[in-house]
PDB file of C-alpha atoms in Angstrom:
ATOM      1  CA  MET X   1      27.350  14.114  20.261  1.00  0.00           C
ATOM      2  CA  ALA X   2      26.823  16.487  17.065  1.00  0.00           C
ATOM      3  CA  TYR X   3      26.670  14.659  13.697  1.00  0.00           C
ATOM      4  CA  LYS X   4      29.663  16.269  11.432  1.00  0.00           C
ATOM      5  CA  ILE X   5      29.166  17.305   7.890  1.00  0.00           C
ATOM      6  CA  LEU X   6      31.663  17.750   5.180  1.00  0.00           C
ATOM      7  CA  ILE X   7      30.693  20.710   2.667  1.00  0.00           C
ATOM      8  CA  VAL X   8      32.798  20.559  -0.308  1.00  0.00           C
ATOM      9  CA  ASP X   9      32.058  23.333  -2.916  1.00  0.00           C
ATOM     10  CA  ASP X  10      34.312  25.895  -4.607  1.00  0.00           C
ATOM     11  CA  GLU X  11      31.691  28.718  -4.059  1.00  0.00           C
ATOM     12  CA  LYS X  12      32.745  30.477  -0.846  1.00  0.00           C
ATOM     13  CA  MET X  13      29.557  32.395  -0.391  1.00  0.00           C
ATOM     14  CA  LEU X  14      27.528  29.135  -0.462  1.00  0.00           C
ATOM     15  CA  THR X  15      29.746  27.264   1.907  1.00  0.00           C
ATOM     16  CA  GLU X  16      29.696  29.942   4.419  1.00  0.00           C
ATOM     17  CA  LEU X  17      26.033  30.026   4.170  1.00  0.00           C
ATOM     18  CA  LEU X  18      25.651  26.357   4.596  1.00  0.00           C
ATOM     19  CA  SER X  19      28.047  26.005   7.445  1.00  0.00           C
ATOM     20  CA  SER X  20      26.170  28.928   9.367  1.00  0.00           C
ATOM     21  CA  HIS X  21      22.816  27.387   8.667  1.00  0.00           C
ATOM     22  CA  LEU X  22      23.890  23.854   9.571  1.00  0.00           C
ATOM     23  CA  GLN X  23      25.731  25.061  12.630  1.00  0.00           C
ATOM     24  CA  LYS X  24      22.580  26.792  13.828  1.00  0.00           C
ATOM     25  CA  CYS X  25      20.924  23.277  13.352  1.00  0.00           C
ATOM     26  CA  GLY X  26      23.334  21.559  15.741  1.00  0.00           C
ATOM     27  CA  TYR X  27      25.730  20.043  13.483  1.00  0.00           C
ATOM     28  CA  THR X  28      29.469  20.354  13.300  1.00  0.00           C
ATOM     29  CA  THR X  29      30.697  21.548   9.802  1.00  0.00           C
ATOM     30  CA  PHE X  30      34.017  21.320   7.974  1.00  0.00           C
ATOM     31  CA  VAL X  31      34.412  23.088   4.752  1.00  0.00           C
ATOM     32  CA  ALA X  32      36.497  22.295   1.716  1.00  0.00           C
ATOM     33  CA  GLU X  33      36.846  24.247  -1.540  1.00  0.00           C
ATOM     34  CA  ASN X  34      38.232  21.434  -3.600  1.00  0.00           C
ATOM     35  CA  ALA X  35      38.900  17.675  -3.943  1.00  0.00           C
ATOM     36  CA  GLY X  36      42.215  17.976  -2.418  1.00  0.00           C
ATOM     37  CA  GLN X  37      41.228  19.691   0.857  1.00  0.00           C
ATOM     38  CA  ALA X  38      38.071  17.225   0.952  1.00  0.00           C
ATOM     39  CA  LEU X  39      40.662  14.117   0.669  1.00  0.00           C
ATOM     40  CA  SER X  40      42.746  15.629   3.763  1.00  0.00           C
ATOM     41  CA  MET X  41      39.484  16.334   5.577  1.00  0.00           C
ATOM     42  CA  LEU X  42      38.215  12.718   5.674  1.00  0.00           C
ATOM     43  CA  ASN X  43      40.358  11.952   8.904  1.00  0.00           C
ATOM     44  CA  THR X  44      37.299  13.937  10.587  1.00  0.00           C
ATOM     45  CA  TYR X  45      35.245  10.997   9.956  1.00  0.00           C
ATOM     46  CA  PRO X  46      32.165  12.814   8.745  1.00  0.00           C
ATOM     47  CA  ASP X  47      28.746  11.569   9.087  1.00  0.00           C
ATOM     48  CA  LEU X  48      27.393  13.193   5.901  1.00  0.00           C
ATOM     49  CA  ILE X  49      29.201  14.966   2.835  1.00  0.00           C
ATOM     50  CA  LEU X  50      27.640  17.698   0.758  1.00  0.00           C
ATOM     51  CA  LEU X  51      29.453  17.538  -2.323  1.00  0.00           C
ATOM     52  CA  ASP X  52      29.339  19.925  -5.539  1.00  0.00           C
ATOM     53  CA  ILE X  53      29.866  18.452  -8.859  1.00  0.00           C
ATOM     54  CA  ASN X  54      31.300  21.233 -10.712  1.00  0.00           C
ATOM     55  CA  MET X  55      34.751  21.933  -9.118  1.00  0.00           C
ATOM     56  CA  PRO X  56      38.118  22.685 -10.724  1.00  0.00           C
ATOM     57  CA  GLU X  57      40.655  19.933 -11.058  1.00  0.00           C
ATOM     58  CA  MET X  58      38.904  16.947  -9.813  1.00  0.00           C
ATOM     59  CA  ASP X  59      35.005  17.310 -10.148  1.00  0.00           C
ATOM     60  CA  GLY X  60      32.701  15.765  -7.505  1.00  0.00           C
ATOM     61  CA  LEU X  61      31.690  12.589  -9.511  1.00  0.00           C
ATOM     62  CA  LYS X  62      35.373  11.637  -9.673  1.00  0.00           C
ATOM     63  CA  LEU X  63      35.893  12.604  -6.078  1.00  0.00           C
ATOM     64  CA  CYS X  64      32.730  10.498  -5.188  1.00  0.00           C
ATOM     65  CA  LYS X  65      34.161   7.571  -6.911  1.00  0.00           C
ATOM     66  CA  THR X  66      37.759   8.021  -5.335  1.00  0.00           C
ATOM     67  CA  ILE X  67      36.199   7.878  -1.677  1.00  0.00           C
ATOM     68  CA  ARG X  68      33.397   5.858  -1.964  1.00  0.00           C
ATOM     69  CA  SER X  69      35.208   2.517  -1.220  1.00  0.00           C
ATOM     70  CA  ASN X  70      36.410   3.901   1.990  1.00  0.00           C
ATOM     71  CA  VAL X  71      33.631   6.171   3.152  1.00  0.00           C
ATOM     72  CA  ALA X  72      30.294   4.451   3.911  1.00  0.00           C
ATOM     73  CA  CYS X  73      28.455   7.783   5.041  1.00  0.00           C
ATOM     74  CA  PRO X  74      25.614   9.356   2.807  1.00  0.00           C
ATOM     75  CA  ILE X  75      27.060  11.595   0.007  1.00  0.00           C
ATOM     76  CA  LEU X  76      24.510  14.325  -1.256  1.00  0.00           C
ATOM     77  CA  PHE X  77      25.291  15.887  -4.412  1.00  0.00           C
ATOM     78  CA  LEU X  78      24.871  19.868  -4.764  1.00  0.00           C
ATOM     79  CA  THR X  79      24.764  20.950  -8.450  1.00  0.00           C
ATOM     80  CA  ALA X  80      23.166  23.050 -11.070  1.00  0.00           C
ATOM     81  CA  ARG X  81      23.090  20.043 -13.520  1.00  0.00           C
ATOM     82  CA  ILE X  82      19.537  18.962 -13.887  1.00  0.00           C
ATOM     83  CA  THR X  83      19.240  16.413 -16.678  1.00  0.00           C
ATOM     84  CA  GLU X  84      18.306  12.762 -15.958  1.00  0.00           C
ATOM     85  CA  GLN X  85      21.525  11.571 -17.160  1.00  0.00           C
ATOM     86  CA  ASP X  86      23.388  13.875 -14.808  1.00  0.00           C
ATOM     87  CA  LYS X  87      21.346  12.486 -11.869  1.00  0.00           C
ATOM     88  CA  VAL X  88      21.948   8.825 -12.960  1.00  0.00           C
ATOM     89  CA  ASN X  89      25.606   9.585 -13.133  1.00  0.00           C
ATOM     90  CA  GLY X  90      25.718  11.114  -9.685  1.00  0.00           C
ATOM     91  CA  LEU X  91      23.915   8.107  -8.217  1.00  0.00           C
ATOM     92  CA  GLN X  92      26.170   5.634 -10.088  1.00  0.00           C
ATOM     93  CA  ALA X  93      29.237   7.461  -8.859  1.00  0.00           C
ATOM     94  CA  GLY X  94      28.247   6.664  -5.406  1.00  0.00           C
ATOM     95  CA  GLY X  95      26.028   9.328  -4.275  1.00  0.00           C
ATOM     96  CA  ASP X  96      22.839   9.007  -2.166  1.00  0.00           C
ATOM     97  CA  ASP X  97      20.903  11.847  -3.255  1.00  0.00           C
ATOM     98  CA  TYR X  98      20.965  14.757  -5.679  1.00  0.00           C
ATOM     99  CA  ILE X  99      19.963  18.276  -4.899  1.00  0.00           C
ATOM    100  CA  THR X 100      19.660  20.859  -7.640  1.00  0.00           C
ATOM    101  CA  LYS X 101      20.812  24.513  -7.111  1.00  0.00           C
ATOM    102  CA  PRO X 102      19.005  26.524  -6.277  1.00  0.00           C
ATOM    103  CA  PHE X 103      17.644  24.882  -3.378  1.00  0.00           C
ATOM    104  CA  SER X 104      15.796  25.741  -0.151  1.00  0.00           C
ATOM    105  CA  LEU X 105      17.729  25.336   3.253  1.00  0.00           C
ATOM    106  CA  LEU X 106      14.462  24.080   4.847  1.00  0.00           C
ATOM    107  CA  GLU X 107      14.497  21.086   2.078  1.00  0.00           C
ATOM    108  CA  LEU X 108      18.192  20.419   2.273  1.00  0.00           C
ATOM    109  CA  THR X 109      17.953  20.294   6.051  1.00  0.00           C
ATOM    110  CA  ALA X 110      14.929  17.696   5.761  1.00  0.00           C
ATOM    111  CA  ARG X 111      16.918  15.692   3.363  1.00  0.00           C
ATOM    112  CA  ILE X 112      20.260  15.621   5.597  1.00  0.00           C
ATOM    113  CA  GLU X 113      17.979  14.568   8.518  1.00  0.00           C
ATOM    114  CA  ALA X 114      16.381  11.860   6.611  1.00  0.00           C
ATOM    115  CA  HIS X 115      19.770  10.544   5.315  1.00  0.00           C
ATOM    116  CA  LEU X 116      21.420  10.711   8.882  1.00  0.00           C
ATOM    117  CA  ARG X 117      18.220   8.715  10.406  1.00  0.00           C
ATOM    118  CA  ARG X 118      18.226   6.095   7.552  1.00  0.00           C
ATOM    119  CA  ASP X 119      22.127   5.657   8.082  1.00  0.00           C
ATOM    120  CA  ALA X 120      21.751   5.387  11.890  1.00  0.00           C
ATOM    121  CA  ARG X 121      19.070   2.762  11.506  1.00  0.00           C
ATOM    122  CA  SER X 122      21.205   0.689   9.057  1.00  0.00           C
ATOM    123  CA  LYS X 123      24.143   0.811  11.625  1.00  0.00           C
ATOM    124  CA  CYS X 124      21.970  -0.371  14.341  1.00  0.00           C
ATOM    125  CA  THR X 125      19.698  -2.915  12.685  1.00  0.00           C
ATOM    126  CA  PRO X 126      20.236  -6.126  14.472  1.00  0.00           C
ATOM    127  CA  LYS X 127      20.733  -9.397  12.849  1.00  0.00           C
ATOM    128  CA  ILE X 128      17.631 -11.622  12.801  1.00  0.00           C
ATOM    129  CA  VAL X 129      16.584 -15.129  11.986  1.00  0.00           C
ATOM    130  CA  SER X 130      13.091 -15.636  11.198  1.00  0.00           C
ATOM    131  CA  SER X 131      10.826 -18.802  10.380  1.00  0.00           C
ATOM    132  CA  GLN X 132       7.162 -19.302  10.435  1.00  0.00           C
ATOM    133  CA  GLY X 133       6.343 -16.386  12.613  1.00  0.00           C
ATOM    134  CA  PHE X 134       9.436 -16.731  14.813  1.00  0.00           C
ATOM    135  CA  ILE X 135      11.884 -13.870  14.961  1.00  0.00           C
ATOM    136  CA  VAL X 136      15.241 -14.337  16.820  1.00  0.00           C
ATOM    137  CA  ASN X 137      16.949 -11.068  17.367  1.00  0.00           C
ATOM    138  CA  LEU X 138      20.590 -12.359  17.506  1.00  0.00           C
ATOM    139  CA  ALA X 139      22.007  -9.018  18.902  1.00  0.00           C
ATOM    140  CA  GLU X 140      19.675  -8.699  21.768  1.00  0.00           C
ATOM    141  CA  ARG X 141      19.217 -12.565  22.262  1.00  0.00           C
ATOM    142  CA  ARG X 142      15.568 -12.457  22.229  1.00  0.00           C
ATOM    143  CA  ILE X 143      13.011 -14.478  20.375  1.00  0.00           C
ATOM    144  CA  PHE X 144       9.342 -13.617  19.517  1.00  0.00           C
ATOM    145  CA  TYR X 145       6.399 -15.209  18.197  1.00  0.00           C
ATOM    146  CA  GLY X 146       4.627 -12.348  16.438  1.00  0.00           C
ATOM    147  CA  GLU X 147       4.860  -9.573  19.184  1.00  0.00           C
ATOM    148  CA  GLN X 148       4.880 -12.284  21.949  1.00  0.00           C
ATOM    149  CA  PRO X 149       8.426 -12.519  23.489  1.00  0.00           C
ATOM    150  CA  LEU X 150       9.585 -16.102  24.709  1.00  0.00           C
ATOM    151  CA  ASN X 151      11.143 -16.660  28.057  1.00  0.00           C
ATOM    152  CA  LEU X 152      14.074 -18.979  27.121  1.00  0.00           C
ATOM    153  CA  SER X 153      17.415 -19.800  29.120  1.00  0.00           C
ATOM    154  CA  ASN X 154      20.710 -18.827  27.495  1.00  0.00           C
ATOM    155  CA  ARG X 155      21.252 -22.614  26.351  1.00  0.00           C
ATOM    156  CA  GLU X 156      17.602 -22.794  25.116  1.00  0.00           C
ATOM    157  CA  PHE X 157      18.092 -19.786  22.938  1.00  0.00           C
ATOM    158  CA  ASP X 158      21.351 -21.040  21.488  1.00  0.00           C
ATOM    159  CA  ILE X 159      19.711 -24.325  20.505  1.00  0.00           C
ATOM    160  CA  VAL X 160      16.811 -22.539  18.817  1.00  0.00           C
ATOM    161  CA  GLU X 161      19.346 -20.367  16.946  1.00  0.00           C
ATOM    162  CA  PHE X 162      21.449 -23.143  15.626  1.00  0.00           C
ATOM    163  CA  LEU X 163      18.594 -25.217  14.539  1.00  0.00           C
ATOM    164  CA  MET X 164      16.525 -22.312  13.125  1.00  0.00           C
ATOM    165  CA  SER X 165      19.652 -20.893  11.385  1.00  0.00           C
ATOM    166  CA  ASN X 166      20.000 -24.526   9.849  1.00  0.00           C
ATOM    167  CA  ALA X 167      16.494 -25.243   9.068  1.00  0.00           C
ATOM    168  CA  ASN X 168      15.755 -28.634   7.549  1.00  0.00           C
ATOM    169  CA  GLN X 169      19.139 -30.016   8.418  1.00  0.00           C
ATOM    170  CA  ILE X 170      19.340 -33.006  10.715  1.00  0.00           C
ATOM    171  CA  PHE X 171      21.604 -32.753  13.925  1.00  0.00           C
ATOM    172  CA  ASP X 172      22.290 -35.399  16.419  1.00  0.00           C
ATOM    173  CA  LYS X 173      22.437 -34.527  19.959  1.00  0.00           C
ATOM    174  CA  GLU X 174      26.446 -34.713  19.920  1.00  0.00           C
ATOM    175  CA  ARG X 175      26.625 -32.188  17.046  1.00  0.00           C
ATOM    176  CA  ILE X 176      24.141 -29.775  18.776  1.00  0.00           C
ATOM    177  CA  TYR X 177      25.897 -30.012  22.007  1.00  0.00           C
ATOM    178  CA  GLU X 178      29.247 -29.185  20.048  1.00  0.00           C
ATOM    179  CA  ALA X 179      27.733 -26.202  18.517  1.00  0.00           C
ATOM    180  CA  VAL X 180      26.252 -24.648  21.875  1.00  0.00           C
ATOM    181  CA  TRP X 181      28.451 -25.821  24.721  1.00  0.00           C
ATOM    182  CA  GLY X 182      31.665 -25.946  22.383  1.00  0.00           C
ATOM    183  CA  PHE X 183      34.007 -28.532  21.331  1.00  0.00           C
ATOM    184  CA  ASP X 184      36.116 -28.781  24.624  1.00  0.00           C
ATOM    185  CA  ALA X 185      33.144 -28.519  27.134  1.00  0.00           C
ATOM    186  CA  GLU X 186      33.037 -31.272  29.790  1.00  0.00           C
ATOM    187  CA  GLY X 187      29.455 -32.879  29.985  1.00  0.00           C
ATOM    188  CA  ASP X 188      27.147 -35.088  28.774  1.00  0.00           C
ATOM    189  CA  SER X 189      25.170 -34.680  25.339  1.00  0.00           C
ATOM    190  CA  ASN X 190      22.275 -36.321  26.660  1.00  0.00           C
ATOM    191  CA  VAL X 191      21.311 -33.041  28.471  1.00  0.00           C
ATOM    192  CA  ILE X 192      20.081 -31.927  24.786  1.00  0.00           C
ATOM    193  CA  LYS X 193      16.952 -34.206  25.093  1.00  0.00           C
ATOM    194  CA  GLU X 194      15.678 -32.379  28.281  1.00  0.00           C
ATOM    195  CA  HIS X 195      16.468 -28.931  26.648  1.00  0.00           C
ATOM    196  CA  ILE X 196      14.585 -30.016  23.428  1.00  0.00           C
ATOM    197  CA  ARG X 197      11.704 -30.932  25.618  1.00  0.00           C
ATOM    198  CA  LYS X 198      11.558 -27.622  27.526  1.00  0.00           C
ATOM    199  CA  ILE X 199      11.972 -25.614  24.240  1.00  0.00           C
ATOM    200  CA  ARG X 200       9.308 -27.518  22.426  1.00  0.00           C
ATOM    201  CA  ASN X 201       6.891 -26.817  25.591  1.00  0.00           C
ATOM    202  CA  LYS X 202       7.572 -23.064  25.282  1.00  0.00           C
ATOM    203  CA  LEU X 203       7.231 -22.986  21.339  1.00  0.00           C
ATOM    204  CA  ALA X 204       3.864 -25.037  21.741  1.00  0.00           C
ATOM    205  CA  ASP X 205       2.585 -22.572  24.275  1.00  0.00           C
ATOM    206  CA  ALA X 206       3.232 -19.605  22.106  1.00  0.00           C
ATOM    207  CA  ALA X 207       2.370 -21.179  18.410  1.00  0.00           C
ATOM    208  CA  GLY X 208       0.341 -24.097  19.341  1.00  0.00           C
ATOM    209  CA  GLN X 209       2.544 -26.482  17.180  1.00  0.00           C
ATOM    210  CA  GLU X 210       5.460 -28.383  16.828  1.00  0.00           C
ATOM    211  CA  TYR X 211       8.560 -26.837  15.320  1.00  0.00           C
ATOM    212  CA  ILE X 212      11.668 -29.109  16.226  1.00  0.00           C
ATOM    213  CA  GLU X 213      11.053 -32.638  14.653  1.00  0.00           C
ATOM    214  CA  THR X 214      12.570 -35.641  16.088  1.00  0.00           C
ATOM    215  CA  VAL X 215      14.153 -37.874  13.064  1.00  0.00           C
ATOM    216  CA  TRP X 216      14.374 -41.373  14.792  1.00  0.00           C
ATOM    217  CA  GLY X 217      17.795 -42.860  14.672  1.00  0.00           C
ATOM    218  CA  MET X 218      19.259 -39.443  13.479  1.00  0.00           C
ATOM    219  CA  GLY X 219      18.513 -36.410  15.549  1.00  0.00           C
ATOM    220  CA  TYR X 220      16.707 -33.174  15.418  1.00  0.00           C
ATOM    221  CA  ARG X 221      15.749 -30.637  12.918  1.00  0.00           C
ATOM    222  CA  TRP X 222      13.785 -27.311  12.838  1.00  0.00           C
ATOM    223  CA  LYS X 223      11.098 -27.853  10.392  1.00  0.00           C
ATOM    224  CA  LYS X 224      10.583 -25.140   7.729  1.00  0.00           C
TER     225      LYS X 224
END
């Protein structure tokens, strides 16, 4: 699906030029000549907004402040203002970039592509937990030591995630069982001991040392 770009500028010749160029680059474009039209077009859910600062009634800075709390996509200001303070004002208003007029279509396109790539990466960046060379990718449910993936069962993965996310805290086997199997699970918490043994072997094979410590009479903890 093509990325959607909202162009907000009161210069009709410029918006027509930008819209035509960006459509040739494979984007879907929407055009607004003022803040009111731009607000009514937010329901198109643009992936990026090109926003002029010098517009009648509500200028681009005020519009950006108005929509930023509800719009997460990149906002690139297009303006003839070139002082350092103008750039600071634009960024403080919630803009992500500042492109001064006149600009080349080649540079504008490159910046649009860069912001869209960065935005896509931020949206798909998986949540991770890391400790002492181990990286746990929670979204993909995978664990690595360096670049080496570890082959853990689902229960083993859940135990490692729980202990690593609460490093240096001690948990008895009943608490670990509740966290992984659930409060209402029917079973015996003594299975934790066997799972911990298997996990230790796999971690030792990968890294050559112990990471899960037994605190006698209390339980287990992931050592920082």
